């Protein structure tokens, strides 16, 4: 039975979920501020992370970004166009399927992402105990 069917939820369960969401918001606020200081909108930062983490698999495409960023394909295409214009991505036609475009980070994007990722990992190290405790409490 789930809560919608009459299960009573405790104050502790609400508090645990609230604390977990608070810790997530803290990290997201840090992330958005760090990206802004680097001159990147948060969505572009997430796109760079997605592409950097995708290296070595099938080529990265607009469709991959749409899927991973939870946005519509046309929105992903617009995002890619802005990032190409900003000198963050290259977009080339796939050799085996000329209808597909393959995406890659530019050296500028790689340098930005390296700096941002180092800062994010440091922030996560600091938040890890609180995040872990909040997650554990919320899932008991």
Coordinates of C-alpha atoms in Angstrom, one line a residue:
X1 CA 0.0 0.0 0.0
X2 CA 1.3 3.4 -0.8
X3 CA 0.7 6.7 1.0
X4 CA -2.1 7.6 -1.4
X5 CA -4.0 4.6 -0.2
X6 CA -4.1 5.6 3.4
X7 CA -0.7 4.8 4.9
X8 CA 0.2 7.4 7.5
X9 CA 3.5 9.1 7.0
X10 CA 5.4 10.2 10.0
X11 CA 6.8 13.7 10.7
X12 CA 10.2 12.0 10.6
X13 CA 9.6 10.8 7.0
X14 CA 8.6 14.3 5.9
X15 CA 11.6 15.8 7.7
X16 CA 14.0 13.2 6.1
X17 CA 12.7 13.9 2.6
X18 CA 12.8 17.7 3.2
X19 CA 16.4 17.4 4.4
X20 CA 17.4 15.3 1.4
X21 CA 15.8 17.8 -1.0
X22 CA 17.5 20.6 0.9
X23 CA 21.0 19.0 0.4
X24 CA 20.3 18.5 -3.3
X25 CA 19.2 22.1 -3.6
X26 CA 22.4 23.2 -1.8
X27 CA 24.5 21.4 -4.4
X28 CA 22.5 22.6 -7.3
X29 CA 22.7 26.2 -6.1
X30 CA 26.5 25.8 -5.8
X31 CA 26.6 24.3 -9.3
X32 CA 24.6 27.0 -10.9
X33 CA 26.6 29.7 -9.2
X34 CA 29.9 28.1 -10.2
X35 CA 28.8 27.7 -13.8
X36 CA 27.6 31.3 -13.9
X37 CA 31.0 32.5 -12.6
X38 CA 32.6 30.6 -15.5
X39 CA 30.2 32.2 -17.9
X40 CA 28.1 29.1 -18.5
X41 CA 24.4 28.8 -18.2
X42 CA 23.6 25.7 -16.0
X43 CA 22.1 23.8 -19.0
X44 CA 25.3 24.3 -21.0
X45 CA 27.4 23.1 -18.1
X46 CA 25.2 19.9 -17.9
X47 CA 25.6 19.4 -21.6
X48 CA 29.3 19.6 -21.4
X49 CA 29.3 17.1 -18.5
X50 CA 27.1 14.8 -20.5
X51 CA 29.3 14.9 -23.6
X52 CA 32.6 14.6 -21.6
X53 CA 31.2 11.6 -19.8
X54 CA 30.1 10.0 -23.0
X55 CA 33.5 9.8 -24.6
X56 CA 34.4 6.3 -25.8
X57 CA 30.9 5.1 -26.6
X58 CA 28.9 5.6 -29.7
X59 CA 29.3 9.2 -31.0
X60 CA 27.5 11.9 -29.0
X61 CA 24.5 13.5 -30.8
X62 CA 21.8 16.0 -30.3
X63 CA 19.5 13.1 -29.5
X64 CA 21.8 12.0 -26.6
X65 CA 21.7 15.5 -25.2
X66 CA 17.9 15.7 -25.4
X67 CA 17.6 12.4 -23.6
X68 CA 20.2 13.1 -20.9
X69 CA 19.0 16.7 -20.3
X70 CA 15.4 15.7 -20.3
X71 CA 14.5 18.3 -23.0
X72 CA 12.8 18.1 -26.4
X73 CA 15.0 17.3 -29.4
X74 CA 14.4 20.8 -30.9
X75 CA 15.4 22.4 -27.6
X76 CA 18.6 20.3 -27.7
X77 CA 19.3 21.4 -31.2
X78 CA 18.9 25.0 -30.2
X79 CA 21.2 24.5 -27.2
X80 CA 23.8 22.9 -29.5
X81 CA 23.6 25.8 -31.9
X82 CA 24.2 28.3 -29.1
X83 CA 27.2 26.2 -27.8
X84 CA 28.7 25.9 -31.2
X85 CA 28.4 29.7 -31.6
X86 CA 30.0 30.2 -28.2
X87 CA 33.0 28.1 -29.2
X88 CA 32.2 25.3 -26.8
X89 CA 31.2 22.5 -29.2
X90 CA 32.1 21.3 -32.7
X91 CA 29.4 19.7 -34.8
X92 CA 30.3 17.4 -37.7
X93 CA 28.3 15.2 -40.0
X94 CA 28.7 11.5 -39.3
X95 CA 30.6 9.7 -42.0
X96 CA 28.3 6.6 -42.0
X97 CA 25.0 8.6 -41.8
X98 CA 25.1 12.1 -43.2
X99 CA 21.8 12.9 -41.5
X100 CA 23.4 12.7 -38.1
X101 CA 25.6 15.3 -36.4
X102 CA 28.3 14.2 -34.0
X103 CA 29.2 16.6 -31.2
X104 CA 32.6 17.2 -29.5
X105 CA 33.9 19.6 -26.9
X106 CA 36.4 22.2 -28.0
X107 CA 39.6 22.7 -26.1
X108 CA 38.1 25.8 -24.5
X109 CA 35.1 23.8 -23.3
X110 CA 37.4 21.1 -22.0
X111 CA 39.4 23.6 -20.0
X112 CA 36.3 25.2 -18.5
X113 CA 34.8 21.9 -17.6
X114 CA 38.0 20.7 -16.0
X115 CA 38.0 23.7 -13.7
X116 CA 34.3 23.4 -12.9
X117 CA 34.5 19.7 -12.3
X118 CA 37.4 20.1 -9.8
X119 CA 35.3 22.7 -7.9
X120 CA 32.2 20.5 -8.0
X121 CA 34.1 17.4 -6.7
X122 CA 35.5 19.5 -3.9
X123 CA 32.0 20.7 -3.0
X124 CA 30.7 17.2 -3.1
X125 CA 33.4 16.0 -0.7
X126 CA 32.2 18.6 1.7
X127 CA 28.5 17.7 1.2
X128 CA 28.9 14.0 1.1
X129 CA 28.3 13.2 4.8
X130 CA 25.1 15.4 4.9
X131 CA 23.9 14.0 1.6
X132 CA 24.5 10.4 2.6
X133 CA 22.8 10.9 6.0
X134 CA 19.8 12.6 4.3
X135 CA 19.5 9.8 1.8
X136 CA 19.8 7.1 4.4
X137 CA 17.1 8.8 6.6
X138 CA 14.8 9.3 3.7
X139 CA 14.9 5.6 2.6
X140 CA 14.5 4.0 6.0

